[in-house]
């Protein structure tokens, strides 16, 4: 009954998709040229986000209406939610609550609304799949499947590369052995090198801004999105971070640092909550360093981080249910 | 589910669902999206310029022209805006004004 109710709330809350009359935001880049004539989205086998572009390209030929594109995103988000529920269950917290967050939370809207938001959905599928593979399968086959999921995710969006760190972290939360600590350490070093390479690859002299100013804006964005995850009011596609008050920026830095401090403090007694917070910070942290000019961390970029939020909420719900029963 | 916690969680999920539906409806088309975004960030040029574009698509030339003028005068007094964004916004304002001047009926 609960699952049926959840599915009904999910479909009702996302029913705005059928009211779509026009592609919006970045959709126009994919769907139309300047004259308003529809053309197929750009695609080549060497393109970045190959899987995302490939599916868009094929769907454009079969069912090009924007609402159909969004409906496919909705279907993918349903699969992500099921996998997140499974991940939560594997970590002994409420799978239903974790799925509920991924299905109906308002921060999911942007990933469904833009057809290019599909990249986020593929990245989340890859990362959560990799975590599940390491947790549920025997060592060798688990590593092979996790690698496959990682590649699938990276073909959707490059942020899925964070599975290198997130999957061992999940394993550590479930089975904290010295071997897993070692695996996490090596994975973190690999990820740091990768981020360093990407950083120097992206930043150019004419588009870069001072690293400190960039980190401050991105931390403000991160903290705002964390606040929106708790209280989703005041969402927008293009928040004005350039005019954010200095007090808000300083409060955001303290907020983010406090969250980082909570991870080791909570690790022993509230491990899944600590895992969820660490997940959010790990997903957002590369954006504090890697400059993508004039592209602040936005709501669709937070979709993968929302998995961490769902784990925190699921763990808190589980704890409260256990308290009710006792 | 029937415990206090269960009822509270159900209420939260339903509230999220309602907010999702409300915010999702903003994404119905370019005009609804940028009207919302421009209201949320009145000092940021990009949502305003995109709103002007959405108005132009609907042939609401006078409103678009007025909006572009307003953004232009806002930019002149804005010191917080990064140079690259300012240049981009000014370029967009200039090209859209040209389009209106060429296409809109007198």
GROMACS .gro file of C-alpha atoms in nm:
model
  432
    1UNK     CA    1   0.000   0.000   0.000
    2UNK     CA    2   0.281   0.239   0.092
    3UNK     CA    3   0.466   0.169  -0.232
    4UNK     CA    4   0.146   0.222  -0.434
    5UNK     CA    5   0.082   0.550  -0.254
    6UNK     CA    6   0.439   0.661  -0.319
    7UNK     CA    7   0.412   0.581  -0.689
    8UNK     CA    8   0.084   0.775  -0.709
    9UNK     CA    9   0.238   1.080  -0.535
   10UNK     CA   10   0.539   1.052  -0.768
   11UNK     CA   11   0.329   1.044  -1.085
   12UNK     CA   12   0.099   1.322  -0.962
   13UNK     CA   13   0.390   1.546  -0.859
   14UNK     CA   14   0.569   1.497  -1.191
   15UNK     CA   15   0.253   1.525  -1.403
   16UNK     CA   16   0.359   1.879  -1.498
   17UNK     CA   17   0.564   1.706  -1.769
   18UNK     CA   18   0.255   1.647  -1.986
   19UNK     CA   19   0.180   2.021  -1.974
   20UNK     CA   20   0.508   2.097  -2.151
   21UNK     CA   21   0.441   2.312  -2.454
   22UNK     CA   22   0.797   2.396  -2.552
   23UNK     CA   23   1.156   2.289  -2.489
   24UNK     CA   24   1.317   2.524  -2.239
   25UNK     CA   25   1.658   2.641  -2.120
   26UNK     CA   26   1.933   2.433  -2.286
   27UNK     CA   27   1.678   2.230  -2.482
   28UNK     CA   28   1.679   2.491  -2.756
   29UNK     CA   29   2.047   2.418  -2.819
   30UNK     CA   30   1.963   2.056  -2.874
   31UNK     CA   31   1.633   2.090  -3.052
   32UNK     CA   32   1.626   2.399  -3.266
   33UNK     CA   33   1.851   2.629  -3.461
   34UNK     CA   34   1.826   3.008  -3.468
   35UNK     CA   35   1.558   3.009  -3.738
   36UNK     CA   36   1.328   2.798  -3.525
   37UNK     CA   37   1.365   2.502  -3.760
   38UNK     CA   38   1.406   2.177  -3.580
   39UNK     CA   39   1.727   1.992  -3.640
   40UNK     CA   40   1.868   1.677  -3.488
   41UNK     CA   41   2.083   1.733  -3.179
   42UNK     CA   42   2.456   1.736  -3.248
   43UNK     CA   43   2.608   1.392  -3.213
   44UNK     CA   44   2.935   1.223  -3.291
   45UNK     CA   45   3.096   0.908  -3.158
   46UNK     CA   46   3.380   1.111  -3.011
   47UNK     CA   47   3.156   1.356  -2.827
   48UNK     CA   48   3.173   1.409  -2.454
   49UNK     CA   49   2.867   1.263  -2.272
   50UNK     CA   50   2.837   1.013  -2.555
   51UNK     CA   51   2.555   0.807  -2.403
   52UNK     CA   52   2.340   1.110  -2.325
   53UNK     CA   53   2.386   1.257  -2.671
   54UNK     CA   54   2.331   0.921  -2.837
   55UNK     CA   55   1.997   0.863  -2.664
   56UNK     CA   56   1.885   1.220  -2.739
   57UNK     CA   57   1.986   1.180  -3.101
   58UNK     CA   58   1.791   0.856  -3.138
   59UNK     CA   59   1.489   0.979  -2.951
   60UNK     CA   60   1.477   1.291  -3.163
   61UNK     CA   61   1.425   1.067  -3.466
   62UNK     CA   62   1.150   0.860  -3.303
   63UNK     CA   63   0.963   1.095  -3.068
   64UNK     CA   64   1.093   1.452  -3.076
   65UNK     CA   65   0.821   1.626  -2.869
   66UNK     CA   66   0.983   1.789  -2.563
   67UNK     CA   67   0.736   1.627  -2.326
   68UNK     CA   68   0.833   1.284  -2.454
   69UNK     CA   69   1.198   1.364  -2.396
   70UNK     CA   70   1.108   1.459  -2.039
   71UNK     CA   71   0.897   1.145  -1.997
   72UNK     CA   72   1.204   0.934  -2.077
   73UNK     CA   73   1.393   1.132  -1.811
   74UNK     CA   74   1.110   1.054  -1.570
   75UNK     CA   75   1.145   0.684  -1.643
   76UNK     CA   76   1.522   0.700  -1.585
   77UNK     CA   77   1.469   0.886  -1.257
   78UNK     CA   78   1.232   0.606  -1.150
   79UNK     CA   79   1.510   0.352  -1.210
   80UNK     CA   80   1.757   0.570  -1.017
   81UNK     CA   81   1.510   0.590  -0.727
   82UNK     CA   82   1.471   0.210  -0.717
   83UNK     CA   83   1.850   0.165  -0.714
   84UNK     CA   84   1.891   0.426  -0.440
   85UNK     CA   85   1.625   0.244  -0.237
   86UNK     CA   86   1.816  -0.079  -0.289
   87UNK     CA   87   2.141   0.091  -0.184
   88UNK     CA   88   1.976   0.225   0.132
   89UNK     CA   89   1.838  -0.120   0.213
   90UNK     CA   90   2.186  -0.266   0.163
   91UNK     CA   91   2.309  -0.018   0.422
   92UNK     CA   92   2.028  -0.121   0.661
   93UNK     CA   93   1.825   0.201   0.640
   94UNK     CA   94   1.479   0.273   0.500
   95UNK     CA   95   1.489   0.204   0.126
   96UNK     CA   96   1.137   0.336   0.079
   97UNK     CA   97   1.225   0.676   0.229
   98UNK     CA   98   1.544   0.699   0.022
   99UNK     CA   99   1.344   0.624  -0.294
  100UNK     CA  100   1.078   0.877  -0.192
  101UNK     CA  101   1.338   1.154  -0.177
  102UNK     CA  102   1.468   1.070  -0.526
  103UNK     CA  103   1.115   1.048  -0.667
  104UNK     CA  104   0.934   1.353  -0.535
  105UNK     CA  105   1.189   1.601  -0.401
  106UNK     CA  106   1.156   1.938  -0.579
  107UNK     CA  107   1.531   1.946  -0.647
  108UNK     CA  108   1.477   1.668  -0.903
  109UNK     CA  109   1.266   1.895  -1.125
  110UNK     CA  110   1.552   2.054  -1.317
  111UNK     CA  111   1.707   1.718  -1.409
  112UNK     CA  112   1.376   1.604  -1.554
  113UNK     CA  113   1.278   1.935  -1.711
  114UNK     CA  114   1.582   1.982  -1.931
  115UNK     CA  115   1.640   1.710  -2.183
  116UNK     CA  116   2.009   1.769  -2.125
  117UNK     CA  117   1.941   1.690  -1.757
  118UNK     CA  118   1.945   1.330  -1.874
  119UNK     CA  119   2.322   1.343  -1.828
  120UNK     CA  120   2.269   1.373  -1.452
  121UNK     CA  121   2.037   1.071  -1.453
  122UNK     CA  122   2.290   0.853  -1.635
  123UNK     CA  123   2.566   0.970  -1.399
  124UNK     CA  124   2.353   0.881  -1.096
  125UNK     CA  125   2.267   0.541  -1.249
  126UNK     CA  126   2.638   0.468  -1.297
  127UNK     CA  127   2.746   0.582  -0.951
  128UNK     CA  128   2.467   0.409  -0.757
  129UNK     CA  129   2.511   0.096  -0.971
  130UNK     CA  130   2.884   0.090  -0.890
  131UNK     CA  131   2.813   0.128  -0.516
  132UNK     CA  132   2.559  -0.155  -0.527
  133UNK     CA  133   2.796  -0.382  -0.720
  134UNK     CA  134   3.071  -0.340  -0.460
  135UNK     CA  135   2.826  -0.391  -0.175
  136UNK     CA  136   2.621  -0.684  -0.307
  137UNK     CA  137   2.845  -0.890  -0.535
  138UNK     CA  138   3.148  -1.107  -0.456
  139UNK     CA  139   3.484  -0.925  -0.467
  140UNK     CA  140   3.605  -0.987  -0.826
  141UNK     CA  141   3.269  -0.982  -1.003
  142UNK     CA  142   3.168  -0.683  -0.791
  143UNK     CA  143   3.475  -0.490  -0.903
  144UNK     CA  144   3.414  -0.577  -1.269
  145UNK     CA  145   3.046  -0.476  -1.258
  146UNK     CA  146   3.134  -0.159  -1.065
  147UNK     CA  147   3.385  -0.067  -1.334
  148UNK     CA  148   3.120  -0.125  -1.602
  149UNK     CA  149   2.874   0.097  -1.414
  150UNK     CA  150   3.141   0.364  -1.373
  151UNK     CA  151   3.206   0.364  -1.748
  152UNK     CA  152   2.833   0.382  -1.822
  153UNK     CA  153   2.798   0.676  -1.586
  154UNK     CA  154   3.100   0.862  -1.727
  155UNK     CA  155   2.957   0.821  -2.077
  156UNK     CA  156   2.647   0.997  -1.941
  157UNK     CA  157   2.832   1.272  -1.755
  158UNK     CA  158   3.190   1.314  -1.634
  159UNK     CA  159   3.082   1.368  -1.270
  160UNK     CA  160   3.012   0.994  -1.253
  161UNK     CA  161   3.389   0.950  -1.222
  162UNK     CA  162   3.334   1.028  -0.854
  163UNK     CA  163   3.214   0.669  -0.820
  164UNK     CA  164   3.585   0.590  -0.778
  165UNK     CA  165   3.558   0.744  -0.430
  166UNK     CA  166   3.188   0.704  -0.352
  167UNK     CA  167   3.171   0.326  -0.406
  168UNK     CA  168   3.459   0.243  -0.166
  169UNK     CA  169   3.311   0.492   0.082
  170UNK     CA  170   2.979   0.302   0.076
  171UNK     CA  171   3.169  -0.023   0.122
  172UNK     CA  172   3.354   0.132   0.416
  173UNK     CA  173   3.026   0.233   0.580
  174UNK     CA  174   2.902  -0.126   0.552
  175UNK     CA  175   3.230  -0.311   0.622
  176UNK     CA  176   3.494  -0.087   0.785
  177UNK     CA  177   3.806  -0.301   0.743
  178UNK     CA  178   4.167  -0.193   0.694
  179UNK     CA  179   4.162  -0.325   0.336
  180UNK     CA  180   3.864  -0.100   0.251
  181UNK     CA  181   4.035   0.199   0.416
  182UNK     CA  182   4.335   0.130   0.193
  183UNK     CA  183   4.113   0.104  -0.114
  184UNK     CA  184   3.949   0.437  -0.027
  185UNK     CA  185   4.286   0.606   0.019
  186UNK     CA  186   4.413   0.488  -0.320
  187UNK     CA  187   4.081   0.584  -0.485
  188UNK     CA  188   4.099   0.933  -0.330
  189UNK     CA  189   4.450   0.984  -0.467
  190UNK     CA  190   4.340   0.875  -0.816
  191UNK     CA  191   4.038   1.109  -0.798
  192UNK     CA  192   4.257   1.401  -0.682
  193UNK     CA  193   4.493   1.351  -0.976
  194UNK     CA  194   4.196   1.329  -1.218
  195UNK     CA  195   4.044   1.651  -1.083
  196UNK     CA  196   4.383   1.823  -1.110
  197UNK     CA  197   4.412   1.718  -1.476
  198UNK     CA  198   4.055   1.829  -1.557
  199UNK     CA  199   4.114   2.160  -1.379
  200UNK     CA  200   4.416   2.254  -1.587
  201UNK     CA  201   4.237   2.132  -1.897
  202UNK     CA  202   3.932   2.357  -1.849
  203UNK     CA  203   4.064   2.683  -1.712
  204UNK     CA  204   4.185   2.938  -1.965
  205UNK     CA  205   4.332   3.279  -1.893
  206UNK     CA  206   4.050   3.478  -2.050
  207UNK     CA  207   3.764   3.297  -1.877
  208UNK     CA  208   3.909   3.219  -1.535
  209UNK     CA  209   3.838   3.422  -1.223
  210UNK     CA  210   4.039   3.429  -0.902
  211UNK     CA  211   4.039   3.082  -0.742
  212UNK     CA  212   3.931   3.223  -0.405
  213UNK     CA  213   3.635   3.415  -0.549
  214UNK     CA  214   3.533   3.108  -0.746
  215UNK     CA  215   3.551   2.878  -0.442
  216UNK     CA  216   3.351   3.129  -0.236
  217UNK     CA  217   3.072   3.148  -0.496
  218UNK     CA  218   3.063   2.771  -0.540
  219UNK     CA  219   3.053   2.709  -0.164
  220UNK     CA  220   2.766   2.958  -0.143
  221UNK     CA  221   2.593   2.761  -0.418
  222UNK     CA  222   2.661   2.433  -0.238
  223UNK     CA  223   2.525   2.555   0.092
  224UNK     CA  224   2.220   2.712  -0.072
  225UNK     CA  225   2.145   2.378  -0.241
  226UNK     CA  226   2.188   2.189   0.088
  227UNK     CA  227   1.941   2.433   0.246
  228UNK     CA  228   1.704   2.378  -0.049
  229UNK     CA  229   1.731   2.004   0.009
  230UNK     CA  230   1.600   2.061   0.361
  231UNK     CA  231   1.352   2.337   0.278
  232UNK     CA  232   1.284   2.348  -0.097
  233UNK     CA  233   1.152   2.703  -0.130
  234UNK     CA  234   1.291   2.968  -0.364
  235UNK     CA  235   1.418   2.741  -0.641
  236UNK     CA  236   1.525   2.898  -0.966
  237UNK     CA  237   1.714   2.804  -1.279
  238UNK     CA  238   1.958   3.095  -1.256
  239UNK     CA  239   2.029   3.211  -0.900
  240UNK     CA  240   2.210   3.542  -0.864
  241UNK     CA  241   2.534   3.441  -0.689
  242UNK     CA  242   2.718   3.752  -0.814
  243UNK     CA  243   2.501   3.969  -0.590
  244UNK     CA  244   2.495   3.735  -0.290
  245UNK     CA  245   2.555   3.927   0.033
  246UNK     CA  246   2.901   3.888   0.189
  247UNK     CA  247   2.736   3.766   0.510
  248UNK     CA  248   2.561   3.489   0.314
  249UNK     CA  249   2.892   3.387   0.156
  250UNK     CA  250   3.072   3.373   0.492
  251UNK     CA  251   2.782   3.184   0.651
  252UNK     CA  252   2.795   2.937   0.361
  253UNK     CA  253   3.167   2.870   0.410
  254UNK     CA  254   3.107   2.807   0.781
  255UNK     CA  255   2.808   2.589   0.694
  256UNK     CA  256   3.007   2.376   0.450
  257UNK     CA  257   3.300   2.345   0.692
  258UNK     CA  258   3.060   2.247   0.972
  259UNK     CA  259   2.914   1.975   0.751
  260UNK     CA  260   3.267   1.849   0.677
  261UNK     CA  261   3.341   1.845   1.050
  262UNK     CA  262   3.024   1.647   1.118
  263UNK     CA  263   3.146   1.352   0.909
  264UNK     CA  264   3.422   1.227   1.147
  265UNK     CA  265   3.213   1.324   1.451
  266UNK     CA  266   2.914   1.117   1.338
  267UNK     CA  267   3.109   0.828   1.182
  268UNK     CA  268   3.111   0.595   1.483
  269UNK     CA  269   2.749   0.621   1.601
  270UNK     CA  270   2.562   0.761   1.300
  271UNK     CA  271   2.755   0.608   1.014
  272UNK     CA  272   2.497   0.632   0.736
  273UNK     CA  273   2.420   0.993   0.819
  274UNK     CA  274   2.795   1.062   0.803
  275UNK     CA  275   2.815   0.872   0.473
  276UNK     CA  276   2.529   1.082   0.330
  277UNK     CA  277   2.692   1.412   0.431
  278UNK     CA  278   3.030   1.297   0.297
  279UNK     CA  279   2.856   1.194  -0.028
  280UNK     CA  280   2.710   1.544  -0.074
  281UNK     CA  281   3.045   1.712  -0.006
  282UNK     CA  282   3.241   1.475  -0.232
  283UNK     CA  283   3.000   1.538  -0.520
  284UNK     CA  284   3.013   1.917  -0.477
  285UNK     CA  285   3.382   1.962  -0.384
  286UNK     CA  286   3.530   1.930  -0.736
  287UNK     CA  287   3.310   2.221  -0.843
  288UNK     CA  288   3.482   2.444  -0.585
  289UNK     CA  289   3.812   2.386  -0.766
  290UNK     CA  290   3.729   2.316  -1.129
  291UNK     CA  291   3.618   2.636  -1.300
  292UNK     CA  292   3.347   2.607  -1.560
  293UNK     CA  293   3.317   2.976  -1.656
  294UNK     CA  294   2.998   3.149  -1.544
  295UNK     CA  295   2.845   2.813  -1.466
  296UNK     CA  296   2.779   2.798  -1.094
  297UNK     CA  297   2.665   2.477  -0.930
  298UNK     CA  298   2.295   2.458  -1.013
  299UNK     CA  299   2.002   2.242  -0.921
  300UNK     CA  300   2.045   1.976  -1.188
  301UNK     CA  301   2.412   1.952  -1.090
  302UNK     CA  302   2.294   1.864  -0.740
  303UNK     CA  303   2.100   1.554  -0.854
  304UNK     CA  304   2.386   1.316  -0.773
  305UNK     CA  305   2.439   1.488  -0.436
  306UNK     CA  306   2.070   1.434  -0.362
  307UNK     CA  307   2.150   1.061  -0.327
  308UNK     CA  308   2.354   1.155  -0.018
  309UNK     CA  309   2.066   1.363   0.116
  310UNK     CA  310   1.831   1.068   0.062
  311UNK     CA  311   2.065   0.841   0.262
  312UNK     CA  312   2.070   1.090   0.552
  313UNK     CA  313   1.691   1.122   0.552
  314UNK     CA  314   1.644   0.745   0.520
  315UNK     CA  315   1.882   0.683   0.813
  316UNK     CA  316   1.704   0.941   1.031
  317UNK     CA  317   1.365   0.792   0.939
  318UNK     CA  318   1.489   0.441   1.020
  319UNK     CA  319   1.622   0.559   1.357
  320UNK     CA  320   1.294   0.731   1.441
  321UNK     CA  321   1.092   0.422   1.342
  322UNK     CA  322   1.312   0.206   1.564
  323UNK     CA  323   1.258   0.455   1.847
  324UNK     CA  324   0.877   0.438   1.794
  325UNK     CA  325   0.882   0.059   1.809
  326UNK     CA  326   1.096   0.047   2.124
  327UNK     CA  327   0.334   0.393   0.849
  328UNK     CA  328   0.059   0.441   1.105
  329UNK     CA  329   0.300   0.565   1.371
  330UNK     CA  330   0.354   0.936   1.435
  331UNK     CA  331   0.679   0.920   1.242
  332UNK     CA  332   0.508   0.751   0.950
  333UNK     CA  333   0.235   1.015   0.934
  334UNK     CA  334   0.492   1.296   0.956
  335UNK     CA  335   0.701   1.142   0.678
  336UNK     CA  336   0.392   1.094   0.458
  337UNK     CA  337   0.305   1.460   0.513
  338UNK     CA  338   0.659   1.566   0.417
  339UNK     CA  339   0.653   1.352   0.101
  340UNK     CA  340   0.314   1.494  -0.002
  341UNK     CA  341   0.437   1.850   0.065
  342UNK     CA  342   0.745   1.783  -0.149
  343UNK     CA  343   0.516   1.645  -0.419
  344UNK     CA  344   0.306   1.962  -0.417
  345UNK     CA  345   0.617   2.182  -0.438
  346UNK     CA  346   0.754   1.967  -0.719
  347UNK     CA  347   0.433   2.007  -0.917
  348UNK     CA  348   0.431   2.383  -0.859
  349UNK     CA  349   0.795   2.433  -0.957
  350UNK     CA  350   0.768   2.185  -1.246
  351UNK     CA  351   0.484   2.392  -1.394
  352UNK     CA  352   0.730   2.682  -1.421
  353UNK     CA  353   0.912   2.475  -1.686
  354UNK     CA  354   0.608   2.461  -1.915
  355UNK     CA  355   0.765   2.695  -2.172
  356UNK     CA  356   1.031   2.965  -2.208
  357UNK     CA  357   0.799   3.247  -2.103
  358UNK     CA  358   0.685   3.083  -1.777
  359UNK     CA  359   1.042   2.975  -1.696
  360UNK     CA  360   1.211   3.311  -1.748
  361UNK     CA  361   0.928   3.512  -1.594
  362UNK     CA  362   0.983   3.309  -1.278
  363UNK     CA  363   1.364   3.327  -1.298
  364UNK     CA  364   1.363   3.704  -1.364
  365UNK     CA  365   1.143   3.758  -1.060
  366UNK     CA  366   1.378   3.548  -0.846
  367UNK     CA  367   1.694   3.731  -0.963
  368UNK     CA  368   1.590   4.087  -1.058
  369UNK     CA  369   1.951   4.217  -1.071
  370UNK     CA  370   2.093   3.938  -1.284
  371UNK     CA  371   2.094   4.019  -1.657
  372UNK     CA  372   2.077   3.667  -1.801
  373UNK     CA  373   1.721   3.580  -1.683
  374UNK     CA  374   1.601   3.928  -1.788
  375UNK     CA  375   1.753   3.897  -2.135
  376UNK     CA  376   1.612   3.546  -2.174
  377UNK     CA  377   1.272   3.678  -2.067
  378UNK     CA  378   1.302   3.947  -2.333
  379UNK     CA  379   1.378   3.672  -2.587
  380UNK     CA  380   1.072   3.474  -2.477
  381UNK     CA  381   0.861   3.789  -2.516
  382UNK     CA  382   1.006   3.843  -2.861
  383UNK     CA  383   0.911   3.488  -2.957
  384UNK     CA  384   0.553   3.583  -2.870
  385UNK     CA  385   0.585   3.906  -3.071
  386UNK     CA  386   0.545   4.120  -2.761
  387UNK     CA  387   0.799   4.365  -2.898
  388UNK     CA  388   0.720   4.667  -2.680
  389UNK     CA  389   0.754   4.473  -2.355
  390UNK     CA  390   1.078   4.311  -2.473
  391UNK     CA  391   1.221   4.648  -2.581
  392UNK     CA  392   1.133   4.807  -2.247
  393UNK     CA  393   1.287   4.516  -2.056
  394UNK     CA  394   1.611   4.531  -2.255
  395UNK     CA  395   1.636   4.906  -2.187
  396UNK     CA  396   1.587   4.845  -1.817
  397UNK     CA  397   1.860   4.577  -1.806
  398UNK     CA  398   2.093   4.806  -1.999
  399UNK     CA  399   2.054   5.090  -1.749
  400UNK     CA  400   2.087   4.842  -1.460
  401UNK     CA  401   2.417   4.715  -1.600
  402UNK     CA  402   2.560   5.066  -1.614
  403UNK     CA  403   2.532   5.106  -1.238
  404UNK     CA  404   2.623   4.747  -1.144
  405UNK     CA  405   2.978   4.704  -1.010
  406UNK     CA  406   2.938   4.349  -0.879
  407UNK     CA  407   2.894   4.200  -1.225
  408UNK     CA  408   3.200   4.010  -1.362
  409UNK     CA  409   3.334   4.167  -1.683
  410UNK     CA  410   3.274   3.858  -1.893
  411UNK     CA  411   2.908   3.843  -1.790
  412UNK     CA  412   2.869   4.215  -1.850
  413UNK     CA  413   3.011   4.185  -2.203
  414UNK     CA  414   2.790   3.887  -2.278
  415UNK     CA  415   2.479   4.066  -2.150
  416UNK     CA  416   2.558   4.384  -2.344
  417UNK     CA  417   2.612   4.181  -2.664
  418UNK     CA  418   2.280   4.003  -2.614
  419UNK     CA  419   2.098   4.332  -2.547
  420UNK     CA  420   2.250   4.491  -2.858
  421UNK     CA  421   2.167   4.203  -3.090
  422UNK     CA  422   1.812   4.166  -2.959
  423UNK     CA  423   1.748   4.537  -2.998
  424UNK     CA  424   1.862   4.508  -3.357
  425UNK     CA  425   1.622   4.219  -3.414
  426UNK     CA  426   1.331   4.417  -3.267
  427UNK     CA  427   1.423   4.726  -3.469
  428UNK     CA  428   1.430   4.518  -3.787
  429UNK     CA  429   1.131   4.292  -3.733
  430UNK     CA  430   0.881   4.473  -3.508
  431UNK     CA  431   0.608   4.678  -3.676
  432UNK     CA  432   0.637   5.051  -3.612
   0.00000   0.00000   0.00000
